[in-house]
């Protein structure tokens, strides 16, 4: 039986020995945030979920906590498809995942040119990024392939998923 990220965060708070066990690097190689749709977080399965300020703060705090448990050992980060991703979320994750090799972005959010550049600069070993519609290529002259292309020396696979609906 595998524990999801919510379970790992919960058991880390039981006692000192469980906290120590929850920091095992092998538990954090892949940080799959799709489990945030669990009853603990009640993320609705709709685009732009958690767009309000209170929800954004909650997800930022949770990400900072679980990424502190990972101690920089996360090499794959998969965001919940329905989280509304902002520069704060992405940069916060980038600061805590220096060894990231694979990134999967959610379907909605607002990332600026500076936010994306700051995060990408932190990931010198990034090999793969899956982009959904979180980056809007025609907004204010911002082109995500160009922004990511600045870091093309280490990104070998860029995937673009189609967005259906709103």
PDB file of C-alpha atoms in Angstrom:
ATOM      1  CA  UNK A   1       0.000   0.000   0.000  1.00  0.00           C
ATOM      2  CA  UNK A   2       1.406   3.390  -0.999  1.00  0.00           C
ATOM      3  CA  UNK A   3       0.730   6.577   0.910  1.00  0.00           C
ATOM      4  CA  UNK A   4      -0.311   9.704  -0.929  1.00  0.00           C
ATOM      5  CA  UNK A   5       1.134  13.138  -0.180  1.00  0.00           C
ATOM      6  CA  UNK A   6      -1.724  14.044   2.186  1.00  0.00           C
ATOM      7  CA  UNK A   7      -1.144  10.845   4.191  1.00  0.00           C
ATOM      8  CA  UNK A   8       2.610  11.503   4.375  1.00  0.00           C
ATOM      9  CA  UNK A   9       2.057  15.050   5.582  1.00  0.00           C
ATOM     10  CA  UNK A  10      -0.374  13.771   8.226  1.00  0.00           C
ATOM     11  CA  UNK A  11       1.861  11.021   9.574  1.00  0.00           C
ATOM     12  CA  UNK A  12       4.787  13.428   9.791  1.00  0.00           C
ATOM     13  CA  UNK A  13       2.895  15.223  12.555  1.00  0.00           C
ATOM     14  CA  UNK A  14       2.135  12.172  14.726  1.00  0.00           C
ATOM     15  CA  UNK A  15       5.419  12.013  16.649  1.00  0.00           C
ATOM     16  CA  UNK A  16       9.174  12.534  16.213  1.00  0.00           C
ATOM     17  CA  UNK A  17       9.873   8.994  15.006  1.00  0.00           C
ATOM     18  CA  UNK A  18       7.070   9.144  12.420  1.00  0.00           C
ATOM     19  CA  UNK A  19       8.283  12.571  11.330  1.00  0.00           C
ATOM     20  CA  UNK A  20      11.761  11.144  10.808  1.00  0.00           C
ATOM     21  CA  UNK A  21      10.332   8.177   8.881  1.00  0.00           C
ATOM     22  CA  UNK A  22       8.244  10.529   6.704  1.00  0.00           C
ATOM     23  CA  UNK A  23      11.438  12.298   5.589  1.00  0.00           C
ATOM     24  CA  UNK A  24      12.870   9.217   3.880  1.00  0.00           C
ATOM     25  CA  UNK A  25      14.168  10.493   0.506  1.00  0.00           C
ATOM     26  CA  UNK A  26      12.688   7.538  -1.384  1.00  0.00           C
ATOM     27  CA  UNK A  27       9.180   8.705  -0.405  1.00  0.00           C
ATOM     28  CA  UNK A  28       9.673  12.043  -2.123  1.00  0.00           C
ATOM     29  CA  UNK A  29      11.270  11.252  -5.485  1.00  0.00           C
ATOM     30  CA  UNK A  30       7.863  11.736  -7.114  1.00  0.00           C
ATOM     31  CA  UNK A  31       5.571  14.328  -5.552  1.00  0.00           C
ATOM     32  CA  UNK A  32       2.147  13.663  -7.005  1.00  0.00           C
ATOM     33  CA  UNK A  33      -0.265  16.401  -5.944  1.00  0.00           C
ATOM     34  CA  UNK A  34      -3.201  14.809  -7.752  1.00  0.00           C
ATOM     35  CA  UNK A  35      -4.052  13.284  -4.359  1.00  0.00           C
ATOM     36  CA  UNK A  36      -5.065  16.721  -3.142  1.00  0.00           C
ATOM     37  CA  UNK A  37      -8.538  15.936  -4.420  1.00  0.00           C
ATOM     38  CA  UNK A  38      -8.887  13.779  -1.323  1.00  0.00           C
ATOM     39  CA  UNK A  39     -11.424  14.533   1.358  1.00  0.00           C
ATOM     40  CA  UNK A  40      -8.745  16.431   3.283  1.00  0.00           C
ATOM     41  CA  UNK A  41      -8.679  19.221   0.724  1.00  0.00           C
ATOM     42  CA  UNK A  42     -11.964  18.931  -1.150  1.00  0.00           C
ATOM     43  CA  UNK A  43     -10.687  20.411  -4.376  1.00  0.00           C
ATOM     44  CA  UNK A  44     -13.552  20.472  -6.832  1.00  0.00           C
ATOM     45  CA  UNK A  45     -12.845  18.720 -10.110  1.00  0.00           C
ATOM     46  CA  UNK A  46     -13.251  21.845 -12.212  1.00  0.00           C
ATOM     47  CA  UNK A  47     -10.737  24.158 -13.879  1.00  0.00           C
ATOM     48  CA  UNK A  48      -9.566  27.156 -11.838  1.00  0.00           C
ATOM     49  CA  UNK A  49     -10.270  25.430  -8.527  1.00  0.00           C
ATOM     50  CA  UNK A  50      -8.589  27.178  -5.621  1.00  0.00           C
ATOM     51  CA  UNK A  51      -8.357  30.506  -7.436  1.00  0.00           C
ATOM     52  CA  UNK A  52      -9.492  32.512  -4.385  1.00  0.00           C
ATOM     53  CA  UNK A  53      -6.887  33.996  -2.013  1.00  0.00           C
ATOM     54  CA  UNK A  54      -7.674  31.744   0.979  1.00  0.00           C
ATOM     55  CA  UNK A  55      -7.325  28.592  -1.109  1.00  0.00           C
ATOM     56  CA  UNK A  56      -4.151  29.888  -2.734  1.00  0.00           C
ATOM     57  CA  UNK A  57      -2.588  30.506   0.675  1.00  0.00           C
ATOM     58  CA  UNK A  58      -3.634  27.041   1.840  1.00  0.00           C
ATOM     59  CA  UNK A  59      -2.045  25.275  -1.138  1.00  0.00           C
ATOM     60  CA  UNK A  60       1.121  27.388  -0.809  1.00  0.00           C
ATOM     61  CA  UNK A  61       1.474  26.450   2.865  1.00  0.00           C
ATOM     62  CA  UNK A  62       0.843  22.781   2.127  1.00  0.00           C
ATOM     63  CA  UNK A  63       3.386  22.713  -0.709  1.00  0.00           C
ATOM     64  CA  UNK A  64       6.015  24.432   1.427  1.00  0.00           C
ATOM     65  CA  UNK A  65       5.449  21.898   4.212  1.00  0.00           C
ATOM     66  CA  UNK A  66       5.595  18.756   2.084  1.00  0.00           C
ATOM     67  CA  UNK A  67       8.552  20.061   0.109  1.00  0.00           C
ATOM     68  CA  UNK A  68      10.373  20.704   3.399  1.00  0.00           C
ATOM     69  CA  UNK A  69       9.762  17.041   4.251  1.00  0.00           C
ATOM     70  CA  UNK A  70      11.286  16.075   0.899  1.00  0.00           C
ATOM     71  CA  UNK A  71      14.511  17.917   1.755  1.00  0.00           C
ATOM     72  CA  UNK A  72      15.193  18.666  -1.925  1.00  0.00           C
ATOM     73  CA  UNK A  73      14.857  15.029  -3.029  1.00  0.00           C
ATOM     74  CA  UNK A  74      11.897  15.522  -5.372  1.00  0.00           C
ATOM     75  CA  UNK A  75      12.778  14.827  -8.998  1.00  0.00           C
ATOM     76  CA  UNK A  76       9.209  14.659 -10.377  1.00  0.00           C
ATOM     77  CA  UNK A  77       6.455  17.149  -9.500  1.00  0.00           C
ATOM     78  CA  UNK A  78       2.911  16.603 -10.737  1.00  0.00           C
ATOM     79  CA  UNK A  79       0.419  19.322  -9.900  1.00  0.00           C
ATOM     80  CA  UNK A  80      -3.234  18.512  -9.386  1.00  0.00           C
ATOM     81  CA  UNK A  81      -4.816  19.176 -12.785  1.00  0.00           C
ATOM     82  CA  UNK A  82      -7.431  21.538 -11.315  1.00  0.00           C
ATOM     83  CA  UNK A  83      -5.298  23.740  -9.062  1.00  0.00           C
ATOM     84  CA  UNK A  84      -5.045  27.360 -10.186  1.00  0.00           C
ATOM     85  CA  UNK A  85      -1.255  27.782 -10.385  1.00  0.00           C
ATOM     86  CA  UNK A  86       0.369  31.169  -9.784  1.00  0.00           C
ATOM     87  CA  UNK A  87       3.919  32.501  -9.806  1.00  0.00           C
ATOM     88  CA  UNK A  88       4.001  32.182  -6.004  1.00  0.00           C
ATOM     89  CA  UNK A  89       3.206  28.453  -6.188  1.00  0.00           C
ATOM     90  CA  UNK A  90       5.657  27.722  -8.998  1.00  0.00           C
ATOM     91  CA  UNK A  91       8.551  29.749  -7.559  1.00  0.00           C
ATOM     92  CA  UNK A  92       7.953  28.297  -4.090  1.00  0.00           C
ATOM     93  CA  UNK A  93       8.145  24.799  -5.570  1.00  0.00           C
ATOM     94  CA  UNK A  94      11.247  25.702  -7.610  1.00  0.00           C
ATOM     95  CA  UNK A  95      13.083  26.983  -4.545  1.00  0.00           C
ATOM     96  CA  UNK A  96      12.470  23.661  -2.790  1.00  0.00           C
ATOM     97  CA  UNK A  97      13.069  21.223  -5.684  1.00  0.00           C
ATOM     98  CA  UNK A  98      16.589  21.878  -6.985  1.00  0.00           C
ATOM     99  CA  UNK A  99      16.858  18.344  -8.413  1.00  0.00           C
ATOM    100  CA  UNK A 100      13.629  18.429 -10.410  1.00  0.00           C
ATOM    101  CA  UNK A 101      13.770  16.487 -13.676  1.00  0.00           C
ATOM    102  CA  UNK A 102      10.073  16.254 -14.621  1.00  0.00           C
ATOM    103  CA  UNK A 103       7.280  18.820 -14.187  1.00  0.00           C
ATOM    104  CA  UNK A 104       3.581  18.464 -15.004  1.00  0.00           C
ATOM    105  CA  UNK A 105       1.590  21.700 -14.813  1.00  0.00           C
ATOM    106  CA  UNK A 106      -2.152  22.007 -14.085  1.00  0.00           C
ATOM    107  CA  UNK A 107      -4.836  23.139 -16.531  1.00  0.00           C
ATOM    108  CA  UNK A 108      -5.335  26.636 -15.161  1.00  0.00           C
ATOM    109  CA  UNK A 109      -3.482  29.459 -13.574  1.00  0.00           C
ATOM    110  CA  UNK A 110      -1.600  32.618 -14.304  1.00  0.00           C
ATOM    111  CA  UNK A 111       2.153  32.525 -14.771  1.00  0.00           C
ATOM    112  CA  UNK A 112       4.098  35.602 -15.728  1.00  0.00           C
ATOM    113  CA  UNK A 113       7.198  35.737 -17.892  1.00  0.00           C
ATOM    114  CA  UNK A 114       9.297  36.596 -14.815  1.00  0.00           C
ATOM    115  CA  UNK A 115       7.691  33.848 -12.696  1.00  0.00           C
ATOM    116  CA  UNK A 116       8.332  31.183 -15.300  1.00  0.00           C
ATOM    117  CA  UNK A 117      11.883  32.393 -15.926  1.00  0.00           C
ATOM    118  CA  UNK A 118      12.648  32.429 -12.171  1.00  0.00           C
ATOM    119  CA  UNK A 119      11.354  28.877 -11.721  1.00  0.00           C
ATOM    120  CA  UNK A 120      13.056  27.530 -14.835  1.00  0.00           C
ATOM    121  CA  UNK A 121      16.351  29.067 -13.725  1.00  0.00           C
ATOM    122  CA  UNK A 122      16.177  27.035 -10.516  1.00  0.00           C
ATOM    123  CA  UNK A 123      15.835  23.743 -12.366  1.00  0.00           C
ATOM    124  CA  UNK A 124      19.190  23.169 -14.037  1.00  0.00           C
ATOM    125  CA  UNK A 125      18.492  19.454 -14.492  1.00  0.00           C
ATOM    126  CA  UNK A 126      14.919  19.693 -15.785  1.00  0.00           C
ATOM    127  CA  UNK A 127      14.456  17.181 -18.597  1.00  0.00           C
ATOM    128  CA  UNK A 128      10.702  17.175 -19.227  1.00  0.00           C
ATOM    129  CA  UNK A 129       7.824  19.583 -18.783  1.00  0.00           C
ATOM    130  CA  UNK A 130       4.193  18.943 -19.624  1.00  0.00           C
ATOM    131  CA  UNK A 131       2.295  22.143 -20.289  1.00  0.00           C
ATOM    132  CA  UNK A 132      -1.450  22.307 -20.277  1.00  0.00           C
ATOM    133  CA  UNK A 133      -3.288  25.584 -20.718  1.00  0.00           C
ATOM    134  CA  UNK A 134      -1.784  27.222 -17.606  1.00  0.00           C
ATOM    135  CA  UNK A 135       0.429  29.360 -19.804  1.00  0.00           C
ATOM    136  CA  UNK A 136      -1.469  31.480 -22.264  1.00  0.00           C
ATOM    137  CA  UNK A 137       0.790  31.912 -25.297  1.00  0.00           C
ATOM    138  CA  UNK A 138      -0.910  35.002 -26.706  1.00  0.00           C
ATOM    139  CA  UNK A 139      -1.230  37.062 -23.535  1.00  0.00           C
ATOM    140  CA  UNK A 140       0.779  40.306 -23.612  1.00  0.00           C
ATOM    141  CA  UNK A 141       3.339  39.034 -26.097  1.00  0.00           C
ATOM    142  CA  UNK A 142       4.337  36.149 -23.824  1.00  0.00           C
ATOM    143  CA  UNK A 143       5.269  32.979 -25.632  1.00  0.00           C
ATOM    144  CA  UNK A 144       5.877  29.933 -23.459  1.00  0.00           C
ATOM    145  CA  UNK A 145       8.060  28.067 -25.986  1.00  0.00           C
ATOM    146  CA  UNK A 146      10.340  31.114 -26.143  1.00  0.00           C
ATOM    147  CA  UNK A 147      10.485  31.444 -22.346  1.00  0.00           C
ATOM    148  CA  UNK A 148      11.203  27.775 -21.847  1.00  0.00           C
ATOM    149  CA  UNK A 149      13.446  27.777 -24.914  1.00  0.00           C
ATOM    150  CA  UNK A 150      15.810  30.090 -23.047  1.00  0.00           C
ATOM    151  CA  UNK A 151      16.519  27.020 -20.957  1.00  0.00           C
ATOM    152  CA  UNK A 152      16.531  24.552 -23.858  1.00  0.00           C
ATOM    153  CA  UNK A 153      19.982  23.261 -23.013  1.00  0.00           C
ATOM    154  CA  UNK A 154      18.428  21.129 -20.314  1.00  0.00           C
ATOM    155  CA  UNK A 155      14.835  20.623 -21.398  1.00  0.00           C
ATOM    156  CA  UNK A 156      14.710  17.772 -23.882  1.00  0.00           C
ATOM    157  CA  UNK A 157      10.983  17.065 -23.921  1.00  0.00           C
ATOM    158  CA  UNK A 158       8.206  19.632 -23.879  1.00  0.00           C
ATOM    159  CA  UNK A 159       4.674  18.289 -24.052  1.00  0.00           C
ATOM    160  CA  UNK A 160       1.607  20.381 -24.769  1.00  0.00           C
ATOM    161  CA  UNK A 161      -1.764  18.991 -23.787  1.00  0.00           C
ATOM    162  CA  UNK A 162      -4.924  20.257 -25.395  1.00  0.00           C
ATOM    163  CA  UNK A 163      -7.473  21.941 -23.170  1.00  0.00           C
ATOM    164  CA  UNK A 164     -11.086  21.077 -23.747  1.00  0.00           C
ATOM    165  CA  UNK A 165     -13.834  23.317 -22.489  1.00  0.00           C
ATOM    166  CA  UNK A 166     -13.632  26.705 -20.741  1.00  0.00           C
TER     167      UNK A 166
END
